[in-house]
N, CA, C and O of each residue as an XYZ file, in Angstrom:
704
protein
N     -33.807    -38.107   -178.865
C     -32.397    -38.170   -179.508
C     -31.755    -36.618   -179.174
O     -32.315    -35.524   -179.223
N     -30.623    -36.906   -178.887
C     -29.927    -35.243   -178.630
C     -29.313    -34.956   -179.814
O     -29.066    -35.915   -180.546
N     -28.955    -33.665   -180.236
C     -28.209    -33.349   -181.348
C     -26.946    -33.075   -180.781
O     -26.746    -32.409   -179.766
N     -25.992    -33.703   -181.594
C     -24.624    -33.644   -181.127
C     -23.711    -32.370   -181.655
O     -22.599    -32.060   -181.227
N     -24.456    -31.724   -182.677
C     -23.969    -30.528   -183.436
C     -24.626    -29.175   -182.572
O     -25.727    -29.193   -182.023
N     -23.993    -28.393   -182.585
C     -24.442    -26.998   -181.732
C     -24.653    -25.924   -183.204
O     -24.182    -26.031   -184.336
N     -25.562    -24.900   -182.596
C     -25.608    -23.807   -183.746
C     -24.187    -23.167   -183.979
O     -23.904    -22.698   -185.081
N     -23.386    -23.155   -183.031
C     -21.997    -22.668   -183.144
C     -21.258    -23.673   -184.332
O     -20.724    -23.212   -185.341
N     -21.317    -24.780   -184.085
C     -20.647    -25.817   -185.224
C     -20.888    -25.754   -186.319
O     -20.076    -25.831   -187.241
N     -22.295    -25.571   -186.409
C     -23.024    -25.410   -187.808
C     -22.618    -24.314   -188.425
O     -22.264    -24.435   -189.598
N     -22.575    -23.025   -187.803
C     -22.098    -21.733   -188.334
C     -20.803    -21.990   -189.331
O     -20.646    -21.688   -190.514
N     -20.042    -22.583   -188.507
C     -18.801    -22.875   -189.271
C     -18.735    -23.597   -190.393
O     -17.698    -23.614   -191.056
N     -19.792    -24.263   -190.738
C     -20.384    -25.118   -191.772
C     -20.730    -23.953   -193.036
O     -20.661    -24.297   -194.216
N     -20.996    -22.956   -192.748
C     -21.913    -22.127   -193.816
C     -21.048    -21.138   -194.470
O     -20.315    -20.341   -193.884
N     -21.228    -21.283   -195.983
C     -20.147    -20.625   -196.738
C     -20.890    -19.621   -197.680
O     -22.043    -19.905   -198.005
N     -20.443    -18.719   -198.044
C     -20.793    -17.983   -199.248
C     -20.707    -18.122   -200.586
O     -19.597    -17.843   -201.038
N     -21.417    -18.420   -201.264
C     -21.314    -18.719   -202.756
C     -22.328    -17.959   -203.593
O     -23.499    -18.173   -203.282
N     -22.073    -16.969   -204.763
C     -23.229    -16.387   -205.526
C     -24.070    -15.818   -204.780
O     -25.266    -15.994   -205.011
N     -23.651    -14.990   -203.694
C     -24.758    -14.114   -202.789
C     -25.557    -15.019   -201.551
O     -26.240    -14.516   -200.659
N     -25.297    -16.417   -201.732
C     -26.110    -17.218   -200.853
C     -25.285    -18.087   -199.838
O     -24.201    -18.626   -200.063
N     -25.976    -18.116   -198.734
C     -25.161    -19.056   -197.706
C     -25.582    -20.352   -198.111
O     -26.761    -20.622   -198.341
N     -24.430    -21.342   -198.224
C     -24.726    -22.801   -198.442
C     -23.946    -23.308   -197.504
O     -23.163    -22.800   -196.703
N     -24.398    -24.758   -197.806
C     -23.824    -25.705   -196.986
C     -23.496    -27.177   -197.846
O     -24.296    -27.842   -198.504
N     -22.051    -27.434   -197.599
C     -21.477    -28.712   -198.541
C     -22.559    -29.922   -198.254
O     -23.264    -30.055   -197.253
N     -22.489    -30.752   -199.400
C     -22.840    -31.791   -199.425
C     -22.460    -32.871   -198.056
O     -23.234    -33.465   -197.306
N     -21.059    -32.846   -198.083
C     -20.343    -33.564   -196.985
C     -20.675    -33.535   -195.608
O     -20.614    -34.438   -194.774
N     -21.147    -31.986   -195.468
C     -21.218    -31.540   -193.920
C     -22.200    -31.783   -193.822
O     -22.490    -32.131   -192.677
N     -23.308    -31.788   -194.797
C     -24.630    -32.154   -194.205
C     -24.831    -33.512   -194.197
O     -25.690    -33.966   -193.441
N     -24.168    -34.268   -194.931
C     -24.113    -35.802   -194.846
C     -23.502    -36.206   -193.323
O     -23.993    -37.157   -192.715
N     -22.427    -35.436   -192.768
C     -22.122    -35.757   -191.443
C     -23.272    -35.435   -190.495
O     -23.800    -36.280   -189.772
N     -23.664    -33.994   -190.559
C     -24.458    -33.811   -189.981
C     -25.806    -34.687   -189.704
O     -26.321    -34.741   -188.587
N     -26.265    -35.296   -190.728
C     -27.360    -36.287   -190.953
C     -26.980    -37.556   -190.691
O     -27.861    -38.409   -190.797
N     -25.716    -37.958   -190.325
C     -25.298    -39.332   -190.117
C     -25.425    -40.449   -191.109
O     -25.637    -41.645   -190.908
N     -25.211    -39.655   -192.446
C     -25.588    -40.546   -193.615
C     -24.192    -40.424   -194.471
O     -23.416    -39.501   -194.226
N     -23.931    -41.307   -195.395
C     -22.624    -41.101   -196.379
C     -23.087    -39.873   -197.393
O     -24.260    -39.671   -197.708
N     -22.244    -39.291   -197.733
C     -22.398    -38.154   -198.681
C     -22.765    -38.612   -200.153
O     -23.067    -37.808   -201.035
N     -22.705    -40.104   -200.345
C     -22.772    -40.713   -201.709
C     -24.311    -40.957   -201.558
O     -25.152    -40.756   -202.434
N     -24.565    -41.503   -200.085
C     -26.424    -41.559   -200.205
C     -26.762    -40.261   -200.190
O     -27.446    -39.901   -201.148
N     -26.478    -39.423   -199.358
C     -27.413    -38.047   -199.469
C     -27.563    -37.573   -201.012
O     -28.699    -37.351   -201.431
N     -26.591    -37.435   -201.755
C     -26.583    -37.100   -203.149
C     -27.216    -37.934   -204.120
O     -27.494    -37.430   -205.208
N     -27.483    -39.118   -203.899
C     -28.567    -40.352   -204.306
C     -29.837    -39.963   -204.169
O     -30.630    -39.902   -205.108
N     -30.147    -39.623   -202.754
C     -31.569    -38.961   -202.603
C     -31.995    -37.847   -203.127
O     -33.144    -37.476   -203.367
N     -30.800    -37.244   -203.317
C     -31.050    -35.678   -204.125
C     -31.404    -36.122   -205.545
O     -32.526    -35.935   -206.014
N     -30.503    -36.660   -206.152
C     -30.810    -36.980   -207.702
C     -32.120    -37.744   -207.670
O     -32.980    -37.341   -208.453
N     -32.404    -38.737   -206.927
C     -33.814    -39.413   -207.188
C     -34.752    -38.418   -207.167
O     -35.640    -38.601   -208.000
N     -34.895    -37.176   -206.337
C     -35.668    -36.092   -205.847
C     -35.407    -34.813   -206.699
O     -35.972    -33.795   -206.297
N     -34.730    -34.726   -207.676
C     -33.996    -33.687   -208.258
C     -35.040    -32.290   -208.516
O     -34.683    -31.112   -208.511
N     -36.286    -32.778   -208.714
C     -37.426    -31.870   -209.124
C     -37.598    -31.038   -207.915
O     -38.106    -29.919   -207.988
N     -37.154    -31.597   -206.715
C     -37.630    -30.594   -205.464
C     -36.282    -29.450   -205.296
O     -36.366    -28.486   -204.535
N     -35.389    -29.658   -205.906
C     -34.312    -28.824   -206.131
C     -33.727    -27.972   -206.936
O     -32.594    -28.098   -207.401
N     -34.820    -26.682   -207.208
C     -34.540    -25.693   -208.195
C     -33.036    -25.191   -208.032
O     -32.346    -25.554   -207.080
N     -32.571    -24.321   -209.039
C     -31.110    -24.007   -208.782
C     -30.779    -22.910   -207.603
O     -29.668    -22.706   -207.114
N     -32.171    -22.170   -207.223
C     -31.791    -21.372   -205.951
C     -31.736    -22.316   -204.793
O     -31.387    -21.893   -203.691
N     -32.061    -23.573   -204.976
C     -32.246    -24.608   -203.705
C     -30.798    -25.312   -203.574
O     -30.221    -25.465   -202.497
N     -30.277    -25.732   -204.876
C     -28.860    -26.579   -204.797
C     -28.170    -26.033   -205.785
O     -28.748    -25.637   -206.796
N     -26.677    -25.924   -205.611
C     -25.932    -25.020   -206.277
C     -24.701    -26.067   -206.920
O     -24.008    -26.593   -206.049
N     -24.396    -26.385   -208.212
C     -23.413    -26.956   -208.447
C     -22.300    -26.159   -208.662
O     -22.501    -25.456   -209.652
N     -21.093    -25.942   -208.109
C     -20.317    -24.796   -208.254
C     -19.303    -25.043   -209.615
O     -19.126    -26.191   -210.023
N     -18.719    -23.992   -210.215
C     -17.741    -24.074   -211.189
C     -16.540    -24.039   -210.578
O     -16.424    -23.889   -209.362
N     -15.453    -24.190   -211.475
C     -14.312    -24.042   -210.675
C     -13.560    -22.937   -210.080
O     -12.606    -23.068   -209.313
N     -14.165    -21.620   -210.578
C     -13.679    -20.657   -209.615
C     -14.625    -20.574   -208.280
O     -14.170    -20.071   -207.252
N     -15.542    -20.929   -208.319
C     -16.537    -20.908   -207.099
C     -15.988    -22.062   -206.463
O     -16.319    -21.990   -205.280
N     -15.303    -23.105   -206.669
C     -14.911    -23.870   -205.874
C     -13.374    -23.493   -205.158
O     -12.986    -23.864   -204.051
N     -12.727    -22.743   -206.028
C     -11.583    -22.118   -205.340
C     -12.008    -21.194   -204.396
O     -11.349    -21.091   -203.362
N     -13.068    -20.449   -204.581
C     -13.575    -19.497   -203.696
C     -13.804    -20.356   -201.999
O     -13.492    -19.976   -200.870
N     -14.422    -21.517   -202.446
C     -14.903    -22.229   -201.282
C     -13.932    -22.907   -200.858
O     -14.031    -23.155   -199.656
N     -12.907    -23.365   -201.418
C     -11.550    -23.705   -200.816
C     -10.820    -22.694   -199.829
O     -10.205    -22.968   -198.799
N     -11.033    -21.539   -200.374
C     -10.437    -20.253   -199.819
C     -11.241    -20.066   -198.337
O     -10.542    -19.890   -197.339
N     -12.639    -20.104   -198.209
C     -13.509    -19.958   -197.159
C     -13.384    -21.067   -196.234
O     -13.705    -20.844   -195.066
N     -12.951    -22.289   -196.569
C     -12.606    -23.326   -195.747
C     -11.506    -22.901   -194.995
O     -11.595    -22.707   -193.782
N     -10.414    -22.736   -195.672
C      -8.962    -22.438   -195.139
C      -9.194    -21.198   -194.202
O      -8.582    -21.175   -193.134
N      -9.852    -20.392   -194.459
C     -10.183    -19.283   -193.566
C     -10.538    -19.648   -192.332
O     -10.059    -19.118   -191.330
N     -11.478    -20.657   -192.305
C     -12.055    -21.075   -191.256
C     -11.530    -22.190   -190.361
O     -12.155    -22.779   -189.479
N      -9.928    -22.424   -190.852
C      -9.155    -23.161   -190.344
C      -9.692    -24.806   -190.160
O      -9.307    -25.612   -189.313
N     -10.668    -24.999   -191.205
C     -10.879    -26.489   -191.313
C      -9.662    -27.405   -191.726
O      -9.257    -28.360   -191.064
N      -9.160    -26.976   -192.883
C      -8.105    -27.443   -193.447
C      -7.387    -26.559   -194.373
O      -7.920    -25.452   -194.288
N      -6.587    -26.541   -195.075
C      -5.597    -25.628   -195.836
C      -6.047    -25.909   -197.104
O      -5.999    -27.040   -197.587
N      -6.604    -24.671   -197.826
C      -7.027    -24.649   -199.058
C      -6.245    -25.492   -199.947
O      -6.972    -26.118   -200.718
N      -5.018    -25.711   -200.092
C      -4.327    -26.747   -200.884
C      -4.556    -27.924   -200.485
O      -4.338    -28.710   -201.408
N      -4.943    -28.513   -199.411
C      -5.085    -29.829   -199.191
C      -6.643    -30.235   -199.148
O      -6.921    -31.413   -198.921
N      -7.673    -29.284   -199.362
C      -8.920    -29.406   -199.427
C      -9.141    -29.750   -200.849
O      -9.366    -28.771   -201.560
N      -9.131    -31.018   -201.498
C      -9.531    -31.277   -202.874
C     -10.712    -31.941   -202.933
O     -10.910    -32.827   -202.102
N     -11.656    -31.655   -203.866
C     -12.841    -32.442   -203.959
C     -12.707    -33.432   -204.847
O     -12.335    -33.182   -205.993
N     -13.017    -34.805   -204.398
C     -13.201    -35.846   -205.448
C     -14.125    -35.606   -206.531
O     -13.811    -35.649   -207.720
N     -15.092    -35.392   -206.151
C     -16.266    -35.143   -206.831
C     -16.793    -33.649   -206.426
O     -16.601    -33.061   -205.362
N     -17.573    -33.165   -207.676
C     -17.797    -31.613   -207.461
C     -19.122    -31.869   -206.420
O     -19.976    -32.752   -206.504
N     -19.010    -30.968   -205.580
C     -19.991    -30.869   -204.214
C     -21.367    -30.514   -204.343
O     -21.379    -29.541   -205.097
N     -22.353    -30.755   -204.052
C     -23.622    -30.129   -204.112
C     -23.520    -28.989   -202.919
O     -23.141    -29.214   -201.770
N     -23.909    -27.820   -203.406
C     -23.925    -26.772   -202.191
C     -25.787    -26.386   -202.148
O     -26.553    -26.143   -203.079
N     -25.984    -26.451   -200.947
C     -27.471    -26.436   -200.414
C     -27.767    -24.924   -199.912
O     -27.117    -24.526   -198.946
N     -28.512    -24.245   -200.386
C     -28.752    -22.825   -199.767
C     -29.810    -23.137   -198.769
O     -30.366    -24.236   -198.774
N     -30.086    -22.268   -197.971
C     -31.166    -22.647   -196.698
C     -32.275    -23.100   -197.245
O     -32.843    -23.941   -196.549
N     -32.975    -22.747   -198.612
C     -34.320    -23.497   -198.941
C     -33.988    -25.226   -199.417
O     -34.883    -26.071   -199.435
N     -32.618    -25.506   -199.762
C     -32.334    -26.542   -200.038
C     -32.048    -27.259   -198.857
O     -32.265    -28.469   -198.911
N     -31.613    -26.793   -197.808
C     -31.484    -27.540   -196.642
C     -32.872    -27.970   -196.089
O     -33.150    -29.077   -195.627
N     -33.643    -26.959   -196.213
C     -35.043    -27.356   -195.749
C     -35.782    -28.601   -196.353
O     -36.523    -29.445   -195.848
N     -35.247    -28.375   -197.777
C     -35.921    -29.500   -198.593
C     -35.471    -30.677   -198.197
O     -36.262    -31.617   -198.275
N     -34.305    -30.890   -197.754
C     -33.667    -31.759   -197.799
C     -34.460    -32.889   -196.635
O     -34.456    -34.115   -196.748
N     -35.021    -32.208   -195.686
C     -35.839    -32.759   -194.649
C     -37.029    -33.596   -195.229
O     -37.623    -34.481   -194.613
N     -37.292    -33.175   -196.530
C     -38.593    -33.980   -197.060
C     -37.877    -35.317   -197.639
O     -38.506    -36.359   -197.458
N     -36.605    -35.409   -198.330
C     -36.065    -36.307   -198.816
C     -35.386    -37.227   -197.596
O     -35.655    -38.428   -197.590
N     -34.626    -36.754   -196.702
C     -34.293    -37.555   -195.628
C     -35.215    -37.410   -194.587
O     -35.471    -36.284   -194.160
N     -35.790    -38.497   -194.088
C     -37.039    -38.399   -193.243
C     -36.720    -39.233   -191.831
O     -37.604    -39.548   -191.034
N     -35.570    -39.478   -191.694
C     -35.369    -40.016   -190.393
C     -35.456    -39.121   -189.221
O     -35.248    -37.919   -189.383
N     -35.747    -39.601   -188.045
C     -35.910    -38.689   -186.680
C     -34.789    -37.965   -186.832
O     -34.859    -36.743   -186.958
N     -33.595    -38.635   -186.839
C     -32.237    -37.743   -186.724
C     -32.236    -36.654   -187.886
O     -31.921    -35.493   -187.620
N     -32.498    -36.937   -188.844
C     -32.612    -35.688   -190.005
C     -33.376    -34.721   -189.659
O     -32.997    -33.556   -189.775
N     -34.591    -35.047   -189.170
C     -35.691    -33.814   -188.686
C     -34.901    -33.106   -187.567
O     -34.935    -31.877   -187.645
N     -34.298    -33.553   -186.690
C     -33.705    -33.057   -185.422
C     -32.620    -32.221   -185.816
O     -32.497    -31.154   -185.214
N     -31.734    -32.539   -186.806
C     -30.557    -31.740   -187.407
C     -31.114    -30.728   -188.211
O     -30.732    -29.562   -188.107
N     -32.166    -31.150   -189.166
C     -32.744    -29.744   -189.813
C     -33.104    -28.823   -189.083
O     -32.853    -27.659   -189.394
N     -33.813    -29.161   -187.883
C     -34.253    -27.738   -186.764
C     -32.988    -27.067   -186.597
O     -32.823    -25.909   -186.980
N     -32.088    -27.754   -186.038
C     -30.699    -27.120   -185.729
C     -30.138    -26.212   -186.658
O     -29.627    -25.153   -186.294
N     -30.213    -26.594   -187.920
C     -29.509    -25.862   -189.053
C     -30.479    -24.794   -189.523
O     -29.970    -23.982   -190.295
N     -31.828    -24.597   -189.220
C     -32.647    -23.928   -189.601
C     -32.700    -22.663   -188.617
O     -32.921    -21.513   -188.995
N     -32.446    -23.084   -187.208
C     -32.145    -22.154   -186.338
C     -31.103    -21.527   -186.609
O     -31.285    -20.315   -186.495
N     -29.870    -21.859   -186.985
C     -28.638    -21.444   -187.220
C     -28.900    -20.421   -188.400
O     -28.451    -19.323   -188.073
N     -29.424    -20.405   -189.550
C     -30.046    -19.697   -190.606
C     -30.410    -18.379   -190.006
O     -29.862    -17.291   -190.187
N     -31.414    -18.672   -189.273
C     -32.348    -17.783   -188.492
C     -31.290    -16.877   -187.623
O     -31.434    -15.664   -187.778
N     -30.401    -17.233   -186.860
C     -29.628    -16.516   -186.095
C     -28.553    -15.647   -187.120
O     -28.307    -14.460   -186.905
N     -27.947    -16.416   -188.270
C     -27.242    -15.473   -189.050
C     -28.229    -14.231   -189.599
O     -27.924    -13.041   -189.524
N     -29.345    -14.700   -190.106
C     -29.968    -13.603   -190.619
C     -30.582    -12.734   -189.827
O     -31.105    -11.775   -190.394
N     -30.698    -12.836   -188.149
C     -31.034    -11.638   -187.358
C     -29.684    -11.007   -187.210
O     -29.707     -9.788   -187.043
N     -28.467    -11.613   -187.240
C     -27.086    -10.757   -187.249
C     -27.288     -9.690   -188.318
O     -27.356     -8.493   -188.037
N     -27.389    -10.213   -189.655
C     -27.298     -9.460   -190.631
C     -28.359     -8.228   -190.609
O     -28.001     -7.126   -191.024
N     -29.682     -8.444   -190.109
C     -30.610     -7.155   -189.855
C     -30.015     -6.404   -188.815
O     -29.764     -5.237   -189.117
N     -29.722     -6.766   -187.664
C     -28.704     -5.968   -186.778
C     -27.518     -5.504   -187.374
O     -27.272     -4.372   -186.957
N     -26.695     -5.903   -188.164
C     -25.784     -5.006   -188.752
C     -26.429     -3.995   -189.932
O     -25.884     -2.901   -190.084
N     -27.200     -4.233   -190.490
C     -27.744     -3.460   -191.457
C     -28.301     -1.929   -190.536
O     -28.061     -0.755   -190.818
N     -28.999     -2.421   -189.535
C     -29.504     -1.526   -188.608
C     -28.378     -0.438   -187.942
O     -28.503      0.785   -187.870
N     -27.435     -1.128   -187.558
C     -26.256     -0.255   -186.818
C     -25.521      0.339   -187.864
O     -24.896      1.363   -187.587
N     -25.471     -0.132   -189.088
C     -24.892      0.827   -190.395
C     -25.642      1.968   -190.301
O     -25.086      2.998   -189.921
N     -27.067      1.970   -190.642
C     -28.022      3.153   -190.781
C     -27.626      3.944   -189.616
O     -27.195      5.061   -189.903
N     -27.672      3.580   -188.101
C     -27.538      4.513   -187.232
C     -26.174      5.409   -187.171
O     -26.135      6.536   -186.678
N     -25.101      4.753   -187.731
C     -23.833      5.027   -187.984
C     -23.613      6.207   -188.876
O     -22.834      7.134   -188.656
N     -24.364      6.063   -189.865
C     -24.591      6.968   -191.281
C     -25.076      7.990   -190.630
O     -24.475      9.052   -190.793
N     -26.130      7.984   -189.829
C     -27.267      8.898   -189.396
C     -26.265      9.835   -188.534
O     -26.204     11.048   -188.737
N     -25.473      9.165   -187.542
C     -24.800     10.075   -186.600
C     -23.716     10.929   -187.453
O     -23.516     12.136   -187.316
N     -22.992      9.974   -188.454
C     -22.072     10.876   -189.243
C     -22.271     12.116   -189.923
O     -21.549     13.110   -190.006
N     -23.617     11.805   -190.483
C     -24.090     13.169   -191.131
C     -24.672     14.229   -190.106
O     -24.648     15.420   -190.418
N     -25.163     13.848   -188.967
C     -25.501     15.001   -188.128
C     -24.063     15.430   -187.482
O     -23.894     16.615   -187.193
N     -23.387     14.807   -187.333
C     -21.914     15.492   -186.537
C     -21.400     16.228   -187.803
O     -20.902     17.325   -187.548
N     -21.408     15.948   -188.825
C     -20.808     16.690   -190.004
C     -21.669     17.954   -190.194
O     -21.088     19.009   -190.449
N     -22.722     17.931   -190.112
C     -23.765     19.591   -189.877
C     -22.964     20.052   -188.949
O     -22.169     20.955   -189.209
N     -23.071     19.408   -187.533
C     -22.970     20.590   -186.357
C     -21.695     20.789   -186.709
O     -21.576     21.997   -186.914
N     -20.383     20.077   -186.937
C     -19.026     20.714   -187.115
C     -18.984     21.786   -188.141
O     -18.128     22.662   -188.016
N     -19.814     21.818   -189.145
C     -19.917     23.016   -190.047
C     -20.308     24.197   -189.561
O     -19.771     25.272   -189.830
N     -21.457     23.997   -188.677
C     -21.976     25.321   -187.778
C     -20.769     25.953   -187.136
O     -20.264     27.063   -187.307
N     -20.393     24.794   -186.230
C     -19.449     25.351   -185.076
C     -18.022     25.956   -185.918
O     -17.440     26.936   -185.454
N     -17.525     25.279   -187.187
C     -16.405     26.319   -187.947
C     -16.993     27.137   -188.236
O     -16.526     28.095   -187.619
N     -18.129     27.588   -189.065
C     -18.574     28.583   -189.553
C     -18.674     29.811   -188.297
O     -18.259     30.957   -188.471
N     -19.262     29.356   -187.104
C     -19.181     30.645   -186.320
C     -17.937     30.895   -185.644
O     -17.829     31.950   -185.019
N     -16.848     29.963   -185.682
C     -15.370     30.441   -185.336
C     -14.853     31.232   -186.237
O     -14.040     32.098   -185.914
N     -15.260     31.043   -187.525
C     -14.570     31.871   -188.675
C     -14.985     33.321   -188.328
O     -14.184     34.251   -188.241
N     -16.487     33.430   -188.114
C     -17.126     34.880   -187.685
C     -16.428     35.510   -186.387
O     -16.213     36.712   -186.232
N     -16.149     34.609   -185.587
C     -15.620     35.399   -184.183
C     -14.341     35.758   -184.615
O     -13.929     36.874   -184.299
N     -13.574     34.943   -185.344
C     -12.106     35.318   -185.753
C     -12.254     36.848   -186.425
O     -11.787     37.897   -185.982
N     -12.959     36.665   -187.493
C     -13.261     38.110   -188.197
C     -13.612     39.240   -187.602
O     -13.280     40.343   -188.037
N     -14.561     38.996   -186.188
C     -14.931     40.176   -185.273
C     -13.817     40.448   -184.152
O     -13.643     41.554   -183.642
N     -13.093     39.306   -183.838
C     -11.704     39.506   -183.230
C     -10.734     40.317   -183.592
O     -10.272     41.241   -182.922
N     -10.335     39.887   -184.943
C      -9.067     39.959   -185.288
C      -8.889     41.779   -185.588
O      -9.710     42.306   -186.337
N      -7.977     42.480   -185.064
C      -8.117     44.098   -184.989
C      -7.831     44.340   -186.522
O      -7.295     43.525   -187.273
N      -8.292     45.631   -186.866
C      -8.506     46.148   -188.244
C      -7.281     47.162   -188.338
O      -7.542     48.247   -187.819
N      -6.280     47.078   -188.764
C      -4.989     47.832   -188.819
C      -4.973     48.886   -190.043
O      -5.040     48.558   -191.227
N      -4.863     50.350   -189.504
C      -5.014     50.794   -190.825
C      -3.798     50.696   -191.743
O      -2.739     50.240   -191.310
N      -3.915     51.072   -192.868
C      -3.058     50.776   -193.892
C      -1.724     51.710   -193.815
O      -0.649     51.188   -194.111
N      -1.767     52.993   -193.448
C      -0.668     53.894   -193.343
C       0.006     54.070   -191.916
O       0.600     55.074   -191.523
N      -0.239     52.727   -191.129
C       0.227     52.783   -190.024
C       1.913     52.495   -189.970
O       2.462     51.641   -190.666
N       2.548     53.296   -189.096
C       3.863     53.053   -189.023
C       4.278     52.149   -188.034
O       3.876     52.039   -186.875
N       5.275     51.412   -188.741
C       5.785     49.837   -188.066
C       6.954     50.616   -186.986
O       7.813     51.488   -187.120
N       6.446     49.766   -185.872
C       7.520     49.978   -184.706
C       8.558     49.037   -184.541
O       8.144     47.889   -184.380
N       9.653     49.164   -184.534
C      10.714     48.058   -184.608
C      11.715     48.648   -183.786
O      11.884     49.867   -183.747
N      12.378     47.840   -183.133
C      13.853     47.880   -182.424
C      14.943     48.705   -182.861
O      15.545     49.543   -182.189
N      15.190     48.286   -184.406
C      16.330     48.495   -185.517
C      16.208     50.136   -185.692
O      15.237     50.889   -185.759
N      17.066     50.261   -185.718
C      17.526     51.694   -186.195
C      17.754     51.908   -187.933
O      18.656     51.375   -188.579
N      16.719     52.804   -188.470
C      16.873     52.694   -189.797
C      17.591     54.351   -190.348
O      17.843     54.550   -191.536
């Protein structure tokens, strides 16, 4: 069986809610080739497998945040994206647990692709963190270097500037 969804396509289906990367039940149903209603049915039948860090039922402000993220990704405008029923949002662990609930061969293949997507996103976050540390280190060392350079320039300026006697007569072209 060939998976019709690429990692890049799945990346556009991942949103941030409560500090978790999540996927909508309707997007997952599309990926697995089942109706959203059937997917939610299976989850409700196996609800013990989905603790609160696997499955999130968003409140109204989180739904607004979700609509905003969907609009940002150009899937649909936020005003036109209305949920008939409150969607289930699955975290990475929740998506992994879905593979035990939906046991078709297609579901297994789709789940593998989704897990690869989450892994790819995690590696990007690790790389971003590493780059931030390098930039911070570079900034600190550059600031120290500039401080030394400016101190030395100040010292040189003091040495080069001639010291004029206080009782020195001023030279002028004007007659007094």
